Coordinates of C-alpha atoms in Angstrom, one line a residue:
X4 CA 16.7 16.5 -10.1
X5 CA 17.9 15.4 -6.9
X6 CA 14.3 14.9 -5.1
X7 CA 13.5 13.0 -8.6
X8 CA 16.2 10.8 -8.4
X9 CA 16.0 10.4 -4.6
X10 CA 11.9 9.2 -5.3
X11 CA 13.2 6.7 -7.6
X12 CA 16.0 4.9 -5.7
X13 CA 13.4 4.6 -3.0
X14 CA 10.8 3.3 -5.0
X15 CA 13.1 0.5 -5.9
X16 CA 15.0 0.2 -3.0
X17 CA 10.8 -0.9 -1.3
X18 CA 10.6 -3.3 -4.0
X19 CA 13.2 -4.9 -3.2
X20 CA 13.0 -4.7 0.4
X21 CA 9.4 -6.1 0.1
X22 CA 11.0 -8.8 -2.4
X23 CA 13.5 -9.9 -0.4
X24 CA 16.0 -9.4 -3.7
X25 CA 19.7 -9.8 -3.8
X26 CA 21.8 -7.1 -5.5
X27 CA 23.9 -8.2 -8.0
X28 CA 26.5 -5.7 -9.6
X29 CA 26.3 -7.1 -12.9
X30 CA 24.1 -4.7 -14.7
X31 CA 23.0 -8.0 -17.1
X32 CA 21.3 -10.0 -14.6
X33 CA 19.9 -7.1 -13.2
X34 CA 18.0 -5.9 -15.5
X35 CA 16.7 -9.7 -16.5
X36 CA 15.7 -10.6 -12.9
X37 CA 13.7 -6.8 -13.5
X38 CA 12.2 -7.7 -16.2
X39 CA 11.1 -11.2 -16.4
X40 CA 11.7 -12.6 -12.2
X41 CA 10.8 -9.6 -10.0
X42 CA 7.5 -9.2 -12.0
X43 CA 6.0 -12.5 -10.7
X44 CA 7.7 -12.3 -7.4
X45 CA 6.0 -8.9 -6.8
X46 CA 2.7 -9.8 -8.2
X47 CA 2.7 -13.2 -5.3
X48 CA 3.5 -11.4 -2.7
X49 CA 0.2 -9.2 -3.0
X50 CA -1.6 -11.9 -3.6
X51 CA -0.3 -13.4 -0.1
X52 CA -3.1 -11.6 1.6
X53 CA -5.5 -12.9 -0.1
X54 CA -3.9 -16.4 0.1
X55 CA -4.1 -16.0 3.8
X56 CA -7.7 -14.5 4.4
X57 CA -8.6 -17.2 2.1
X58 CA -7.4 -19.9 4.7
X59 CA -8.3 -18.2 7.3
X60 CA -12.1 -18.0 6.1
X61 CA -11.9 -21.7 5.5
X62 CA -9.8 -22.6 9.1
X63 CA -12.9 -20.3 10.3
X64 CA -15.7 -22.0 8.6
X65 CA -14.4 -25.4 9.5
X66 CA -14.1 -24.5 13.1
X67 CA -17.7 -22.9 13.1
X68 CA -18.9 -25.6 11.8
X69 CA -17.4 -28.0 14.1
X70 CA -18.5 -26.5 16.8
X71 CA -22.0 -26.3 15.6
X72 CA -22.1 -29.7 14.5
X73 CA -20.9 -31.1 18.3
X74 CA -23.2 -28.8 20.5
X75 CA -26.3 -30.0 18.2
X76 CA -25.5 -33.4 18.6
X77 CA -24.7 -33.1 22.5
X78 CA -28.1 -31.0 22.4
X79 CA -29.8 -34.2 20.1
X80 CA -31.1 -31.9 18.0
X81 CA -33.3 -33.0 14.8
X82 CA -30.9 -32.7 11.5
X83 CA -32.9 -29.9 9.9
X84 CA -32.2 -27.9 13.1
X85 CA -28.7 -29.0 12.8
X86 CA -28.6 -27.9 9.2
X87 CA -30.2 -24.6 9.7
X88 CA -27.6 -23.9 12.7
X89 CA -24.7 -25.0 10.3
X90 CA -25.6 -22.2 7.6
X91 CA -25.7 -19.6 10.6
X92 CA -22.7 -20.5 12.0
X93 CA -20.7 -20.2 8.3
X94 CA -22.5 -17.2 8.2
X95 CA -20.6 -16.1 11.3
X96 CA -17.5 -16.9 10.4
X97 CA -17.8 -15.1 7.1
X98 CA -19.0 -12.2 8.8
X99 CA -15.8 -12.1 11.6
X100 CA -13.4 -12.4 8.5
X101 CA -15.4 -9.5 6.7
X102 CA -15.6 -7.1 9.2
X103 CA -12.2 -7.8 11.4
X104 CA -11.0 -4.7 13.8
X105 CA -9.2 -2.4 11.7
X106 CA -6.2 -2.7 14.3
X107 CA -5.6 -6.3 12.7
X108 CA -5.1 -5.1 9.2
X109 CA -4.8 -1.1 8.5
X110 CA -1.5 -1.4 9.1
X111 CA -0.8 -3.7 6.6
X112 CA 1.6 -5.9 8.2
X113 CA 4.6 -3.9 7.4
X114 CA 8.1 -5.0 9.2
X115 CA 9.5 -2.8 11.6
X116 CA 12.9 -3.6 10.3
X117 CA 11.7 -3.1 6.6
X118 CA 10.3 0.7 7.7
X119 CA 13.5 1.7 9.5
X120 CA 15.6 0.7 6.4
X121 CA 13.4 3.0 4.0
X122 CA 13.8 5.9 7.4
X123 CA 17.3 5.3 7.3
X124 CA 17.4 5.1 3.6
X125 CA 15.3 8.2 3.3
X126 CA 17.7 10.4 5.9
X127 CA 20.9 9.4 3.1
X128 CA 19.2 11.0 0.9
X129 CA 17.4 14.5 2.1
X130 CA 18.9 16.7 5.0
X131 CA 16.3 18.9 5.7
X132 CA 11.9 19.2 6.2
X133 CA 11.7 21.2 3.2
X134 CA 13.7 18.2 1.0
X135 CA 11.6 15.9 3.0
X136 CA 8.1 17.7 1.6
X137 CA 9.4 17.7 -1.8
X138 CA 10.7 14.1 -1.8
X139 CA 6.7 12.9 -0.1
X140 CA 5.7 14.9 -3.2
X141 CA 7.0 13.2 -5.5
X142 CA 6.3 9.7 -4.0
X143 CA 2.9 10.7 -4.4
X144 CA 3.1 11.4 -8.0
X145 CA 5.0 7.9 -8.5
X146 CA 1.9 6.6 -6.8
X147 CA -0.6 8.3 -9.0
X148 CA 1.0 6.7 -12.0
X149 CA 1.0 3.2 -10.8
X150 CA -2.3 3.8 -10.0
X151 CA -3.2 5.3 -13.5
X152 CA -1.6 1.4 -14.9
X153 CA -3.8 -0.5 -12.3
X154 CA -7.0 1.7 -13.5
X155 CA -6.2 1.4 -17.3
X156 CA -5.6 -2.6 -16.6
X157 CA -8.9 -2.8 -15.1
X158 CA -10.8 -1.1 -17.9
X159 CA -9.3 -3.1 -20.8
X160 CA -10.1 -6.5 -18.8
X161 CA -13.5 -5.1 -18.3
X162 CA -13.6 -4.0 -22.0
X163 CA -12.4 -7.5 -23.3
X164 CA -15.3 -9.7 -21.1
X165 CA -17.7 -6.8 -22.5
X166 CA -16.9 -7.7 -26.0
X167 CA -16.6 -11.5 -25.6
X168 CA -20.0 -11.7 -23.8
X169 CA -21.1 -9.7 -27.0
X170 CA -20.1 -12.3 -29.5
X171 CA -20.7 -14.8 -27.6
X172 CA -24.4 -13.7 -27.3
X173 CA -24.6 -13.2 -31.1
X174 CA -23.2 -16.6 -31.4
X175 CA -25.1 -18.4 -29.7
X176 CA -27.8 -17.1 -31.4
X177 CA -27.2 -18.1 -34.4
X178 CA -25.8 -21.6 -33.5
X179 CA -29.5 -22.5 -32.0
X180 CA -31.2 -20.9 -35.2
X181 CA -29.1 -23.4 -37.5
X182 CA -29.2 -26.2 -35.4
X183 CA -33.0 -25.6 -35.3
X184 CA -33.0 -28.0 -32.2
X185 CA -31.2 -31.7 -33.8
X186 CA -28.1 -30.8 -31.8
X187 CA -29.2 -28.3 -29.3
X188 CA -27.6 -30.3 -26.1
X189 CA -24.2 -30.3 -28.1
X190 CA -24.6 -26.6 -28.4
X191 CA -25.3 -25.9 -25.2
X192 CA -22.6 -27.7 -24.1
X193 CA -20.0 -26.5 -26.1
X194 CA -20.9 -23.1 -25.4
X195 CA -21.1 -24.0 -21.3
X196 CA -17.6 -24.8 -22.0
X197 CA -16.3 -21.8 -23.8
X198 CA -18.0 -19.8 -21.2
X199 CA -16.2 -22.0 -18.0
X200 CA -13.0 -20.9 -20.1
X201 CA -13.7 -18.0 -20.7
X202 CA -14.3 -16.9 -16.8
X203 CA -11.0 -18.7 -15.8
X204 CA -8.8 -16.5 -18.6
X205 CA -10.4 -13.4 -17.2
X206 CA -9.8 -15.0 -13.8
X207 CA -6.1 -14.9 -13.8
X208 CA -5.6 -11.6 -15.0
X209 CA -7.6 -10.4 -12.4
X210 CA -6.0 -12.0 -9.9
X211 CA -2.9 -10.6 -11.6
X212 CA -4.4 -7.2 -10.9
X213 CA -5.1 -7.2 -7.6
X214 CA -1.7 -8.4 -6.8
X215 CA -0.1 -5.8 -8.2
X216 CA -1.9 -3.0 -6.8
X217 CA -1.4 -4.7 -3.6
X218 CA 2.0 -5.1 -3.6
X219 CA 2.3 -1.4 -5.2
X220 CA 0.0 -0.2 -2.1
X221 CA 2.9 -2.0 0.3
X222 CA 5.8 -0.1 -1.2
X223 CA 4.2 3.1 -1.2
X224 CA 2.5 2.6 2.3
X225 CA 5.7 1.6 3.7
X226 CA 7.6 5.2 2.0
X227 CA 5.0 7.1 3.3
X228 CA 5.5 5.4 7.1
X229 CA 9.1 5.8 6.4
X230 CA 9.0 9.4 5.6
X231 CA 6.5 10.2 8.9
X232 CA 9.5 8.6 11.2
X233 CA 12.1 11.2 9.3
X234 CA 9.7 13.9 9.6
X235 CA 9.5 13.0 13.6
X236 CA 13.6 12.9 13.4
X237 CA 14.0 16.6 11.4
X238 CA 11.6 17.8 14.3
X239 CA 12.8 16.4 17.5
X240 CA 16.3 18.0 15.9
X241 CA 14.8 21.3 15.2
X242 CA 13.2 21.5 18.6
X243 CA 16.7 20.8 20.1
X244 CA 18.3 23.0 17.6
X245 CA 15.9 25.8 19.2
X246 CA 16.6 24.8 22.7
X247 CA 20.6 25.5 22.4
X248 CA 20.0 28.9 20.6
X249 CA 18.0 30.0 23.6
X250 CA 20.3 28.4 26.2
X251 CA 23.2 30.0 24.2
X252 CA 21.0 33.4 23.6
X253 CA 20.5 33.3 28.0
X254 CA 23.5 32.8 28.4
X255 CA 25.4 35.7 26.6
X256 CA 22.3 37.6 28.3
X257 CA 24.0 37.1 31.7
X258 CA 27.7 37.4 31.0
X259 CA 26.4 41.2 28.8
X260 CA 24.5 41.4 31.9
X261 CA 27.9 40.9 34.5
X262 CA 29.7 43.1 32.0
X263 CA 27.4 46.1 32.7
X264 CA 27.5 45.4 36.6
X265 CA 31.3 45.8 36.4

């Protein structure tokens, strides 16, 4: 049980590293900032990379644009040039945002400090490779569950705008064989609007979603970054550890070796 309990302090001890949160002894407010606070928190901070590639595609866009739009008029080009040159150039800066150097994002922006807490946390916790292999087991299987949640949330969205695109088909179809065209720009409308509401209810969920796995990719990312740094540790140790036996092992060779001569 020790590995098991080691994965699970570590899973929470990421969250809140990642969160920023306070610890509070009194086991009340504890669990109601876990349950009803840290939920939101966690789900906003994935969403901050979006938030961010989001203005950066539109800081992009903007200055593409800009630039366009002076060098055509410096140029006195005609305005469907200019035009056509404006599309290209947001185009471009799509494309940059899109297909960015992986050395600008694999990593995941993960703090130096935040990784050697976890490695520090980590080498509290297991004293050896062989607990350390056991313990990035079990991480993994932590993982795999989260991942099971974000896969089952994913389907029953997709279910529910599967079965409201259903009735709302079937609906609609009926509404416009009734109405037999005296109020057929009411209907239309109406159902425009459901539809508009529709997307946005599906739209926040989703968002929700993406957040989370996010976020949930960040706490696990970070253990498994940790646990490579400990692994490092245990086998700069060993290699030291196997230095000193040979130095030690050479040097009873000579002494064994002065005894004999005497």
């Amino acid at each position: 049980m020790k590995l098991y309990l080691a994965a699970k302090q570590l899973v929470e001890d990421a969250e809140r590293r990642q969160l920023r949160a306070a610890s509070f002894r009194n086991s009340l407010i504890k669990w109601i900032l876990t349950e009803f606070w840290y939920p939101l928190g966690y789900v906003v901070h994935g969403l901050d990379f979006l938030i961010q590639n989001l203005a950066k595609t539109v800081f992009y866009v903007m200055l593409f644009i800009t630039l366009t739009f002076v060098a055509s008029s410096k140029l006195g080009l005609p305005s469907e040039q200019t035009n056509a040159y404006l599309i290209v150039a947001t185009i471009l800066a799509v494309f940059v945002i899109l297909f960015a150097l992986p050395s600008t994002f694999s990593h995941l922006n993960l703090g130096e400090g935040d990784l050697r807490f976890l490695a520090e946390r980590i080498q509290t916790l297991v004293s050896s490779k062989e607990e350390l292999l056991g313990l990035e087991k079990n991480l993994e299987l932590m993982e795999e569950s989260v991942m099971d949640r974000v896969k089952a949330l994913h389907w029953s969205l997709a279910t529910l705008w599967a079965l409201f695109l259903f009735a709302f088909n079937q609906s609609l179809g009926v509404l416009l064989k009734l109405d037999q065209g005296e109020h057929l720009g009411e209907v239309i409308g109406g159902s425009i609007s459901t539809l508009v509401i529709a997307i946005f209810a599906v739209l926040f969920p989703l968002l929700g979603i993406v957040g989370y796995r996010r976020a949930s990719n960040l706490v696990f990312r970070a253990l498994g970054y940790a646990c490579n740094e400990v692994a490092l540790h245990f086998a700069i140790d060993g290699a030291d550890t196997r230095r000193c036996n040979v130095h030690l092992l050479n040097n009873k060779g000579q002494q064994f070796g002065r005894l004999r001569k005497r």
